[in-house]
Amino acid sequence: MDISGKNFKAFLERQEALKKQYSPKQAEKQHSKGKLTAWERIDLLFDEGTFEEIDAFVTPATQNVEFGKVEKSYGDGVIVGHGKINGRLVFAYSQDFTIMGGSLGLVHSKKIAKIQEMALKMGAPIIGLLDSGGARIQEGVASLSGYASIFQNIISSSGIIPQISVILGPCAGGAVYSPALTDFVFMVNQTSFMFVTGPNVVKEVLNEDVTFEELGGAEVHVTKSGVAHMIYEDEENTIMALKKFLAYLPSNNVENPPSVQYDNSTPDINEKLRDIVPDDPNKAYDVRDVINLVADRNSFFETSELFAPSIVTGFARLRGKTIGIIANQPKVLAGVLDINSSVKGARFIRFCDAFNIPILTFEDVPGFLPGMDQEHNGIIRHGAKLLYAYSEATVPKITVILRKAYGGAFIVMNSKSLGGDFSFAWPTAEIAVMGPDGAVAILYRKELAEAENPAELKKELVKKYRDKVANPFIADELGYIDEVIDPADTRKKVISAFEALRNKWVKVPSRKHGNMPL
Ligand code: HXC
């Protein structure tokens, strides 16, 4: 090839023009807001030198712009491509706020759609780094349609490849449904926000004054709405955490999750587990202490930590292999199941099931949260989601009952009768239709009303109920659990049960899809 020829010269000139587009001035603009540039994010995310950009030279569509003007730029405000993260193929797009506010015009949307389709074809995860003013106003309906094709692609890839969104700036209007449809959403504290209608509209329609942060900041979404799953203090930490997180996941739904080298440093038998559940059934403890002693040391990656904290979800490893963990958290509202914790658990289970991640459940739950608020907002409908998700999941499912397993909650939390594969109970387990207080109040209402000293009688009956009914031995004798185990042996038992389930195979009759109560 003649490298001094016309086209080669043009090729070099275009490369130079592209480089110049990412000027220090633009970088400064981003940095001044506590944000990184689109390229800095890509460089942090991918293994050094592995990212290959495509469509760098496409230019925005200008044909139907009747209002305002569209800046001529290379790439149309988004970098797309593929590379390696921890040595594994991943596709990504990174919106560039310095070009027309990262707004999504037709060409911008086509670039994203193109790599979404490539990621699906290659069976590789896709990551969106979002920093955008939303649909490009100047391009009107073409931008809206661009969003629609992105949504359609996310839905087509759902359950086939992991899809992760990282919100690194604004994400407003209908654009929020792009991250909302993906599997996990990461946000950065103070510099990212998401809302369907912004503070101005809220003021106009409701005459309420709210700030961006109050309405849709990262903290709101990880604590109140549950839209986002993870929050970090800055972009570097967010991207580092994302890389760590990806290492738990398979690249697609026909792969098994990756195994990491296991260093043998976690004891399979650990007597410390005997001391976690307090003797007093009304005393709380942190279920994470159980998780951390059963899973490989330092392997627990909690998801949605701040949302619905009466249930704990996250990924961990057992001898280097990924598992999903769901645990009632006695430290928060006694580990009760409410609307949010049911939905949080259900969504996590469905992700694990879609991606062949075995599920380990730790159970200590007094039941569903009573009250008008919960009933009127649909605890029946939402609790049914958790029940449905557990029952529908065909991955290996093991439960360890640590303490309370009362009523419907016992059934819901992966009971054997609901398709759980193994059910173990610690000697501290209390398995019954309801807790001692409720049972005594119903069965002995008359006697208590007529008793000379009702408090004394109640205490006696509660003790009797605890000794005779609220223990794991009746369920053990009837085969509703598989084994009462020494807490110290939990890790050993669980590892061996998952090994026994390695080739679990369930035939599901063909149907279009079930009708999960949404
Ligand atoms: C075109 C846009 C834009 C947009 C921002 N810009 N949003 N251009 N279309 N949607 C441009 C600005 O004109 C500006 O250009 C540059 O990006 C930076 O924006 P600023 O406003 O200066 O930045 P900042 O003060 O940080 O505010 C960021 C912002 C604000 C909060 C995102 O720009 C904003 O409110 N934008 C509109 C958000 C919105 O409502 N989008 C539509 C959502 S509806 P210059 O040339 O001055 O640098 C939607 C529908 C999707 O997305 C439907 C899917 C079904």
Coordinates of C-alpha atoms and ligand atoms in Angstrom, one line a residue:
M1 CA 0.0 0.0 0.0
D2 CA 1.2 3.5 -0.8
I3 CA 1.2 5.1 2.6
S4 CA 1.8 8.5 1.1
G5 CA -1.3 8.1 -1.1
K6 CA -4.3 10.3 -0.9
N7 CA -6.5 8.1 1.2
F8 CA -3.8 7.2 3.6
K9 CA -3.2 10.9 4.2
A10 CA -6.9 11.5 4.7
F11 CA -7.0 8.5 7.1
L12 CA -4.2 10.1 9.2
E13 CA -5.9 13.5 9.1
R14 CA -9.2 12.0 10.4
Q15 CA -7.4 10.2 13.2
E16 CA -5.8 13.5 14.2
A17 CA -9.2 15.3 14.0
L18 CA -10.7 12.7 16.2
K19 CA -7.9 13.0 18.8
K20 CA -8.4 16.8 18.9
Q21 CA -12.1 16.4 19.5
Y22 CA -11.3 15.2 23.0
S23 CA -9.7 18.4 24.1
P24 CA -8.2 19.2 27.6
K25 CA -10.9 22.0 27.8
Q26 CA -13.6 19.5 27.6
A27 CA -11.9 17.2 30.0
E28 CA -11.7 20.1 32.4
K29 CA -15.4 20.7 32.1
Q30 CA -16.1 17.2 33.2
H31 CA -13.5 17.2 35.9
S32 CA -14.9 20.4 37.4
K33 CA -18.2 18.6 38.0
G34 CA -16.4 15.7 39.8
K35 CA -16.8 13.5 36.7
L36 CA -14.4 11.7 34.4
T37 CA -14.5 11.9 30.6
A38 CA -16.1 9.2 28.5
W39 CA -12.6 7.9 27.5
E40 CA -11.2 8.0 31.0
R41 CA -14.1 5.8 32.1
I42 CA -13.4 3.3 29.3
D43 CA -9.7 3.3 30.1
L44 CA -10.5 2.5 33.8
L45 CA -13.0 -0.2 33.0
F46 CA -11.1 -2.3 30.4
D47 CA -7.8 -4.2 30.8
E48 CA -5.1 -2.0 29.5
G49 CA -4.8 -1.9 25.7
T50 CA -7.8 -4.2 25.1
F51 CA -10.6 -1.8 24.1
E52 CA -11.4 -1.6 20.4
E53 CA -13.6 1.2 19.4
I54 CA -16.0 0.9 16.5
D55 CA -18.0 3.6 14.7
A56 CA -15.6 6.3 15.8
F57 CA -16.2 8.4 12.7
V58 CA -20.0 8.3 12.3
T59 CA -21.5 11.8 12.3
P60 CA -24.9 12.9 13.6
A61 CA -28.0 12.9 11.5
T62 CA -28.9 16.4 10.6
Q63 CA -31.5 15.9 7.8
N64 CA -34.6 16.5 9.8
V65 CA -33.4 19.1 12.3
E66 CA -35.9 22.0 12.1
F67 CA -35.1 23.6 15.5
G68 CA -31.8 24.4 17.1
K69 CA -28.6 23.0 15.6
V70 CA -26.8 19.7 15.8
E71 CA -23.0 20.0 16.3
K72 CA -20.9 18.2 13.7
S73 CA -18.8 15.8 15.7
Y74 CA -17.2 12.5 15.1
G75 CA -18.9 9.6 17.0
D76 CA -22.1 11.5 17.8
G77 CA -21.4 11.7 21.5
V78 CA -20.9 8.1 22.4
I79 CA -18.0 5.8 22.4
V80 CA -18.8 2.1 21.7
G81 CA -16.8 -1.0 21.4
H82 CA -15.5 -4.1 23.0
G83 CA -12.5 -5.2 25.1
K84 CA -11.5 -7.4 28.0
I85 CA -12.3 -7.0 31.7
N86 CA -10.3 -9.4 33.9
G87 CA -9.4 -11.2 30.6
R88 CA -13.1 -11.7 29.5
L89 CA -14.9 -10.2 26.5
V90 CA -17.2 -7.3 27.4
F91 CA -19.0 -4.8 25.2
A92 CA -19.6 -1.2 26.4
Y93 CA -20.9 2.2 25.5
S94 CA -19.8 5.4 27.1
Q95 CA -21.8 8.6 26.6
D96 CA -19.9 11.8 26.2
F97 CA -21.6 14.7 28.0
T98 CA -19.2 17.2 26.4
I99 CA -20.8 16.6 23.1
M100 CA -24.4 18.0 23.0
G101 CA -24.8 16.9 26.6
G102 CA -24.4 13.3 25.7
S103 CA -27.9 13.6 24.2
L104 CA -29.2 10.6 22.2
G105 CA -29.8 11.3 18.6
L106 CA -30.5 8.8 15.8
V107 CA -26.9 7.9 15.0
H108 CA -25.9 7.8 18.7
S109 CA -28.8 5.3 19.3
K110 CA -27.8 3.2 16.3
K111 CA -24.3 2.9 17.6
I112 CA -25.6 1.6 21.0
A113 CA -28.0 -0.7 19.3
K114 CA -25.2 -2.1 17.1
I115 CA -23.1 -3.2 20.0
Q116 CA -26.1 -4.4 21.9
E117 CA -26.7 -6.8 19.0
M118 CA -23.1 -7.8 18.8
A119 CA -22.9 -8.5 22.5
L120 CA -26.0 -10.7 22.2
K121 CA -24.5 -12.5 19.2
M122 CA -21.2 -13.1 21.0
G123 CA -22.8 -14.0 24.3
A124 CA -20.9 -11.3 26.2
P125 CA -22.0 -8.9 28.9
I126 CA -22.8 -5.3 28.0
I127 CA -22.1 -2.3 30.2
G128 CA -23.6 1.2 29.6
L129 CA -21.8 4.2 31.0
L130 CA -24.5 6.8 31.0
D131 CA -24.1 10.5 31.2
S132 CA -26.7 12.1 29.0
G133 CA -29.3 14.9 28.8
G134 CA -31.7 12.2 27.2
A135 CA -33.4 12.3 23.9
R136 CA -31.8 14.9 21.6
I137 CA -34.4 17.6 21.4
Q138 CA -33.3 18.8 17.9
E139 CA -33.7 15.4 16.4
G140 CA -37.2 15.0 17.7
V141 CA -39.1 11.8 17.1
A142 CA -36.0 10.1 15.6
S143 CA -34.4 10.3 19.1
L144 CA -37.4 8.8 20.7
S145 CA -37.4 5.9 18.2
G146 CA -33.7 5.5 18.9
Y147 CA -34.5 4.9 22.6
A148 CA -37.2 2.5 21.6
S149 CA -34.8 0.3 19.7
I150 CA -32.3 0.4 22.6
F151 CA -35.1 -0.8 25.0
Q152 CA -36.2 -3.5 22.6
N153 CA -32.6 -4.8 22.4
I154 CA -32.3 -4.8 26.2
I155 CA -35.4 -6.8 26.5
S156 CA -34.4 -9.2 23.8
S157 CA -31.1 -9.8 25.6
S158 CA -32.6 -10.0 29.1
G159 CA -31.7 -13.3 30.7
I160 CA -29.2 -14.1 28.0
I161 CA -26.3 -11.8 28.7
P162 CA -25.7 -9.8 31.9
Q163 CA -26.6 -6.1 31.2
I164 CA -25.3 -3.5 33.6
S165 CA -25.9 0.3 33.7
V166 CA -23.6 2.8 35.4
I167 CA -25.1 6.2 35.9
L168 CA -22.4 8.8 35.9
G169 CA -24.3 12.0 35.3
P170 CA -27.9 12.9 34.3
C171 CA -30.4 10.3 33.3
A172 CA -33.8 11.9 32.8
G173 CA -37.2 11.4 31.2
G174 CA -38.0 8.2 29.4
A175 CA -34.3 7.6 29.1
V176 CA -34.3 6.2 32.7
Y177 CA -36.1 3.1 31.4
S178 CA -32.9 2.0 29.7
P179 CA -31.0 1.4 33.0
A180 CA -34.2 0.3 34.7
L181 CA -34.6 -2.6 32.2
T182 CA -31.0 -3.8 32.8
D183 CA -30.0 -6.3 35.5
F184 CA -28.0 -4.0 37.8
V185 CA -27.6 -0.3 38.2
F186 CA -24.6 1.4 39.7
M187 CA -24.6 5.1 40.7
V188 CA -22.2 7.6 42.0
N189 CA -23.1 9.7 45.0
Q190 CA -23.8 13.3 44.3
T191 CA -22.8 13.4 40.6
S192 CA -25.5 11.1 39.2
F193 CA -29.3 11.3 39.2
M194 CA -32.3 9.7 37.6
F195 CA -35.9 10.8 37.3
V196 CA -38.8 10.6 35.0
T197 CA -39.7 14.3 35.4
G198 CA -37.3 16.8 36.8
P199 CA -37.6 19.4 39.6
N200 CA -39.0 22.0 37.1
V201 CA -41.9 19.8 36.1
V202 CA -42.5 18.9 39.8
K203 CA -42.7 22.6 40.6
E204 CA -45.1 23.3 37.7
V205 CA -47.4 20.4 38.3
L206 CA -47.3 20.0 42.1
N207 CA -45.9 23.3 43.2
E208 CA -43.3 21.4 45.2
D209 CA -39.7 22.6 45.5
V210 CA -37.2 19.7 45.3
T211 CA -33.5 19.5 44.3
F212 CA -32.1 17.1 41.8
E213 CA -30.5 15.2 44.6
E214 CA -33.7 15.0 46.7
L215 CA -35.7 13.9 43.7
G216 CA -33.4 11.4 42.0
G217 CA -29.9 11.4 43.5
A218 CA -28.0 8.1 44.0
E219 CA -28.9 7.9 47.6
V220 CA -32.6 8.1 46.9
H221 CA -32.4 5.3 44.4
V222 CA -30.3 2.9 46.6
T223 CA -32.3 3.5 49.7
K224 CA -35.9 4.4 48.8
S225 CA -36.8 3.5 45.2
G226 CA -34.6 0.4 44.8
V227 CA -33.9 1.5 41.2
A228 CA -30.2 1.4 41.7
H229 CA -28.3 -1.4 43.4
M230 CA -24.9 0.0 44.2
I231 CA -23.6 3.4 45.2
Y232 CA -20.0 4.6 45.5
E233 CA -18.4 7.9 46.4
D234 CA -16.6 8.5 43.2
E235 CA -16.3 7.2 39.6
E236 CA -13.0 5.4 40.2
N237 CA -14.5 3.4 43.1
T238 CA -17.7 2.7 41.1
I239 CA -15.8 1.3 38.1
M240 CA -13.4 -0.7 40.3
A241 CA -16.4 -2.3 42.1
L242 CA -18.1 -3.0 38.8
K243 CA -15.0 -5.0 37.6
K244 CA -15.0 -7.0 40.8
F245 CA -18.7 -7.6 40.5
L246 CA -18.4 -8.9 36.9
A247 CA -16.0 -11.6 38.1
Y248 CA -19.0 -13.4 39.8
L249 CA -21.1 -13.6 36.6
P250 CA -21.0 -15.9 33.6
S251 CA -20.8 -14.2 30.3
N252 CA -24.2 -15.6 29.2
N253 CA -27.0 -17.9 30.1
V254 CA -25.5 -21.1 28.7
E255 CA -22.2 -20.7 30.5
N256 CA -21.6 -21.6 34.2
P257 CA -20.4 -18.8 36.4
P258 CA -16.7 -18.5 36.5
S259 CA -14.6 -20.2 39.2
V260 CA -11.7 -18.4 40.7
Q261 CA -8.6 -20.0 42.2
Y262 CA -9.6 -21.0 45.8
D263 CA -6.9 -20.5 48.4
N264 CA -8.2 -23.0 50.9
S265 CA -8.1 -20.5 53.8
T266 CA -11.7 -20.8 54.9
P267 CA -12.3 -23.6 57.4
D268 CA -15.0 -26.0 56.4
I269 CA -15.9 -26.6 60.0
N270 CA -16.1 -23.4 62.1
E271 CA -17.3 -23.5 65.7
K272 CA -17.8 -19.7 65.7
L273 CA -21.0 -20.4 63.9
R274 CA -22.5 -21.9 67.1
D275 CA -22.2 -18.5 68.9
I276 CA -24.0 -16.2 66.4
V277 CA -27.7 -16.9 67.1
P278 CA -28.5 -15.6 70.6
D279 CA -30.3 -17.8 73.1
D280 CA -33.0 -15.2 73.5
P281 CA -35.3 -15.6 70.4
N282 CA -36.1 -11.9 70.6
K283 CA -32.5 -10.8 70.3
A284 CA -31.1 -9.7 67.0
Y285 CA -27.9 -10.6 65.3
D286 CA -26.3 -9.7 62.0
V287 CA -26.9 -12.5 59.4
R288 CA -23.8 -11.3 57.5
D289 CA -21.8 -12.9 60.3
V290 CA -23.2 -16.2 59.2
I291 CA -22.7 -15.5 55.5
N292 CA -19.1 -14.4 56.0
L293 CA -18.2 -17.6 57.9
V294 CA -19.9 -20.0 55.5
A295 CA -18.8 -18.4 52.2
D296 CA -15.1 -18.2 51.1
R297 CA -13.3 -15.6 53.1
N298 CA -14.0 -12.0 51.9
S299 CA -16.0 -13.3 48.9
F300 CA -19.4 -11.8 49.8
F301 CA -20.4 -8.9 47.4
E302 CA -23.7 -7.5 48.7
T303 CA -26.3 -6.1 46.3
S304 CA -28.9 -3.5 47.1
E305 CA -27.4 -3.2 50.6
L306 CA -29.3 -0.1 51.6
F307 CA -32.7 -1.0 50.1
A308 CA -35.2 -3.2 52.0
P309 CA -32.4 -4.2 54.5
S310 CA -34.6 -6.8 56.2
I311 CA -33.4 -9.1 53.5
V312 CA -29.8 -9.4 52.4
T313 CA -28.9 -10.4 48.9
G314 CA -25.5 -10.8 47.1
F315 CA -23.0 -13.0 45.4
A316 CA -20.4 -15.0 47.2
R317 CA -18.1 -18.0 46.5
L318 CA -17.9 -21.5 47.8
R319 CA -14.5 -23.1 47.1
G320 CA -14.1 -20.5 44.3
K321 CA -17.5 -21.0 42.7
T322 CA -20.2 -18.3 42.5
I323 CA -23.4 -18.7 44.5
G324 CA -26.2 -16.2 45.1
I325 CA -27.2 -15.6 48.7
I326 CA -30.5 -14.5 50.1
A327 CA -30.8 -14.1 53.9
N328 CA -33.4 -12.7 56.2
Q329 CA -31.7 -10.0 58.4
P330 CA -32.9 -10.3 62.0
K331 CA -31.0 -7.0 62.7
V332 CA -33.6 -5.0 60.7
L333 CA -37.3 -5.3 61.7
A334 CA -36.5 -8.8 63.0
G335 CA -36.0 -9.9 59.3
V336 CA -39.6 -9.5 58.4
L337 CA -40.8 -9.9 54.8
D338 CA -42.4 -6.7 53.6
I339 CA -43.2 -5.4 50.1
N340 CA -39.8 -4.1 49.3
S341 CA -37.9 -7.1 50.7
S342 CA -40.1 -9.5 48.8
V343 CA -39.5 -7.7 45.5
K344 CA -35.8 -7.3 46.2
G345 CA -35.5 -11.1 46.9
A346 CA -37.6 -12.1 43.9
R347 CA -35.6 -10.0 41.4
F348 CA -32.3 -11.3 42.8
I349 CA -33.5 -15.0 42.5
R350 CA -34.6 -14.5 39.0
F351 CA -31.2 -13.1 38.0
C352 CA -29.5 -16.1 39.6
D353 CA -31.8 -18.5 37.9
A354 CA -31.4 -16.9 34.5
F355 CA -27.6 -17.1 34.8
N356 CA -27.1 -20.6 36.4
I357 CA -26.1 -19.2 39.8
P358 CA -27.0 -21.7 42.6
I359 CA -28.9 -20.1 45.4
L360 CA -28.2 -20.4 49.2
T361 CA -30.9 -19.1 51.5
F362 CA -30.4 -18.4 55.2
E363 CA -33.7 -18.2 57.0
D364 CA -34.8 -16.4 60.1
V365 CA -38.1 -14.7 59.5
P366 CA -41.0 -14.1 61.8
G367 CA -43.4 -13.7 58.9
F368 CA -44.9 -11.0 56.6
L369 CA -45.2 -7.5 58.0
P370 CA -48.7 -6.9 59.2
G371 CA -50.6 -3.6 58.9
M372 CA -52.8 -1.4 56.7
D373 CA -50.0 0.1 54.8
Q374 CA -48.6 -3.2 53.7
E375 CA -52.0 -4.7 52.9
H376 CA -53.2 -1.7 51.0
N377 CA -50.1 -1.5 49.0
G378 CA -50.2 -5.1 48.0
I379 CA -48.1 -7.3 50.2
I380 CA -50.2 -10.2 48.9
R381 CA -49.2 -9.4 45.3
H382 CA -45.6 -8.5 46.1
G383 CA -45.1 -11.4 48.5
A384 CA -46.4 -13.7 45.8
K385 CA -43.4 -12.5 43.6
L386 CA -40.9 -14.0 46.1
L387 CA -42.9 -17.2 46.3
Y388 CA -43.1 -17.4 42.5
A389 CA -39.5 -16.6 41.9
Y390 CA -38.3 -19.3 44.4
S391 CA -40.6 -21.9 43.0
E392 CA -39.9 -21.1 39.3
A393 CA -36.1 -21.2 39.8
T394 CA -34.5 -24.4 38.5
V395 CA -30.9 -23.8 39.7
P396 CA -29.7 -25.7 42.8
K397 CA -31.5 -24.2 45.8
I398 CA -30.5 -24.9 49.4
T399 CA -31.9 -23.4 52.6
V400 CA -30.4 -23.3 56.1
I401 CA -33.0 -22.4 58.7
L402 CA -31.1 -20.5 61.4
R403 CA -34.0 -19.6 63.7
K404 CA -37.5 -18.5 63.0
A405 CA -39.4 -20.1 60.1
Y406 CA -43.0 -19.4 60.8
G407 CA -46.1 -19.7 58.7
G408 CA -46.2 -18.7 55.1
A409 CA -42.7 -17.3 55.3
F410 CA -41.4 -20.8 56.1
I411 CA -43.0 -22.0 52.9
V412 CA -41.9 -19.0 50.8
M413 CA -38.3 -19.0 51.8
N414 CA -37.4 -22.0 49.6
S415 CA -39.1 -24.8 51.6
K416 CA -38.7 -28.3 50.3
S417 CA -42.4 -28.5 49.4
L418 CA -41.8 -25.5 47.1
G419 CA -39.0 -27.2 45.2
G420 CA -36.1 -26.5 47.5
D421 CA -33.4 -29.1 46.9
F422 CA -31.9 -29.3 50.4
S423 CA -33.2 -27.9 53.6
F424 CA -31.0 -27.9 56.7
A425 CA -31.9 -26.5 60.1
W426 CA -29.8 -25.5 63.1
P427 CA -30.9 -26.7 66.5
T428 CA -32.0 -23.1 67.2
A429 CA -34.6 -23.3 64.4
E430 CA -38.3 -22.7 65.3
I431 CA -40.5 -24.2 62.6
A432 CA -44.2 -23.8 63.2
V433 CA -47.4 -22.2 61.8
M434 CA -46.9 -19.1 63.9
G435 CA -44.8 -17.7 66.7
P436 CA -45.5 -18.8 70.3
D437 CA -47.3 -15.5 71.3
G438 CA -49.7 -15.7 68.5
A439 CA -50.4 -19.4 68.8
V440 CA -51.1 -19.1 72.6
A441 CA -53.3 -16.1 72.1
I442 CA -55.5 -18.0 69.6
L443 CA -55.6 -21.5 71.1
Y444 CA -56.0 -20.4 74.7
R445 CA -58.1 -17.2 74.3
K446 CA -60.8 -18.4 76.7
E447 CA -58.4 -19.8 79.3
L448 CA -56.4 -16.6 79.3
A449 CA -59.5 -14.4 79.7
E450 CA -60.6 -16.5 82.7
A451 CA -57.2 -17.0 84.3
E452 CA -56.5 -15.4 87.7
N453 CA -53.0 -14.5 86.5
P454 CA -53.1 -14.4 82.7
A455 CA -49.5 -13.2 82.3
E456 CA -48.2 -16.1 84.3
L457 CA -50.4 -18.6 82.3
K458 CA -49.3 -17.1 79.0
K459 CA -45.6 -17.4 80.0
E460 CA -46.1 -21.0 80.9
L461 CA -48.0 -21.8 77.6
V462 CA -45.4 -19.9 75.5
K463 CA -42.6 -22.0 77.1
K464 CA -44.6 -25.2 76.5
Y465 CA -45.1 -24.2 72.9
R466 CA -41.5 -23.4 72.4
D467 CA -40.4 -26.7 73.9
K468 CA -42.9 -28.9 72.1
V469 CA -43.6 -27.2 68.8
A470 CA -41.2 -24.4 67.9
N471 CA -38.2 -26.5 67.2
P472 CA -36.7 -28.2 64.2
F473 CA -37.3 -31.8 65.3
I474 CA -40.9 -32.3 64.3
A475 CA -40.2 -31.1 60.7
D476 CA -37.1 -33.3 60.8
E477 CA -39.1 -36.4 61.8
L478 CA -41.7 -35.7 59.2
G479 CA -39.1 -35.1 56.5
Y480 CA -40.1 -31.5 55.8
I481 CA -36.4 -30.7 56.3
D482 CA -33.5 -33.0 55.4
E483 CA -31.3 -32.7 58.5
V484 CA -30.8 -30.8 61.7
I485 CA -27.1 -29.9 61.6
D486 CA -24.4 -28.6 63.9
P487 CA -24.0 -24.9 62.9
A488 CA -20.2 -25.5 62.9
D489 CA -20.7 -27.9 59.9
T490 CA -22.8 -25.6 57.8
R491 CA -20.1 -24.7 55.2
K492 CA -19.2 -28.4 54.8
K493 CA -22.8 -29.5 54.5
V494 CA -23.6 -26.8 52.0
I495 CA -20.6 -27.4 49.8
S496 CA -21.4 -31.1 49.7
A497 CA -25.1 -30.4 48.9
F498 CA -24.2 -28.1 46.0
E499 CA -21.7 -30.7 44.7
A500 CA -24.5 -33.3 44.8
L501 CA -26.6 -30.9 42.8
R502 CA -24.0 -30.0 40.2
N503 CA -25.8 -31.8 37.4
K504 CA -29.3 -31.0 38.6
W505 CA -31.7 -31.1 35.6
V506 CA -35.3 -30.0 35.6
K507 CA -37.6 -30.4 32.7
V508 CA -39.9 -27.5 32.4
P509 CA -42.9 -28.0 30.1
S510 CA -42.9 -25.6 27.2
R511 CA -45.0 -22.5 27.5
K512 CA -44.7 -18.9 26.2
H513 CA -44.1 -17.7 29.8
G514 CA -45.6 -18.0 33.2
N515 CA -47.8 -15.2 34.5
M516 CA -45.8 -13.8 37.5
P517 CA -47.9 -11.5 39.7
L518 CA -46.3 -8.1 38.8
Ligands
HXC1 C1 -30.0 18.4 23.2 C2 -29.0 18.8 25.2 C3 -29.9 18.0 25.8 C4 -30.9 17.4 25.1 C5 -28.6 18.8 27.3 N1 -28.2 19.3 26.1 N2 -29.6 18.1 27.2 N3 -29.1 19.0 23.8 N4 -30.9 17.6 23.7 N5 -31.8 16.5 25.6 C6 -27.1 20.2 25.8 C7 -27.3 21.6 26.3 O1 -28.1 22.4 25.4 C8 -25.9 22.1 26.5 O2 -25.4 22.5 25.2 C9 -25.1 20.9 26.9 O3 -25.9 19.8 26.5 C10 -24.9 20.8 28.4 O4 -26.1 21.0 29.0 P1 -26.3 22.0 30.2 O5 -27.7 22.2 30.4 O6 -25.4 23.2 30.0 O7 -25.7 21.2 31.4 P2 -26.1 21.1 32.9 O8 -26.3 22.4 33.5 O9 -25.1 20.2 33.5 O10 -27.6 20.3 32.9 C11 -27.7 19.0 32.4 C12 -29.2 18.6 32.3 C13 -29.9 19.7 31.4 C14 -29.8 18.6 33.7 C15 -29.2 17.3 31.7 O11 -29.2 19.9 30.2 C16 -31.3 19.2 31.1 O12 -32.2 19.4 31.9 N6 -31.4 18.7 29.9 C17 -32.7 18.3 29.4 C18 -33.1 17.0 30.1 C19 -34.3 16.4 29.5 O13 -35.4 16.7 29.9 N7 -34.1 15.6 28.4 C20 -35.2 15.0 27.7 C21 -35.7 13.8 28.5 S1 -37.0 13.0 27.7 P3 -24.3 23.7 25.0 O14 -24.3 23.8 23.5 O15 -24.9 24.9 25.7 O16 -23.1 23.2 25.6 C22 -36.3 11.7 27.0 C23 -37.2 10.9 26.3 C24 -36.8 9.5 26.1 O17 -35.1 11.5 27.1 C25 -38.0 8.8 25.6 C26 -37.7 7.3 25.7 C27 -39.0 6.6 25.5

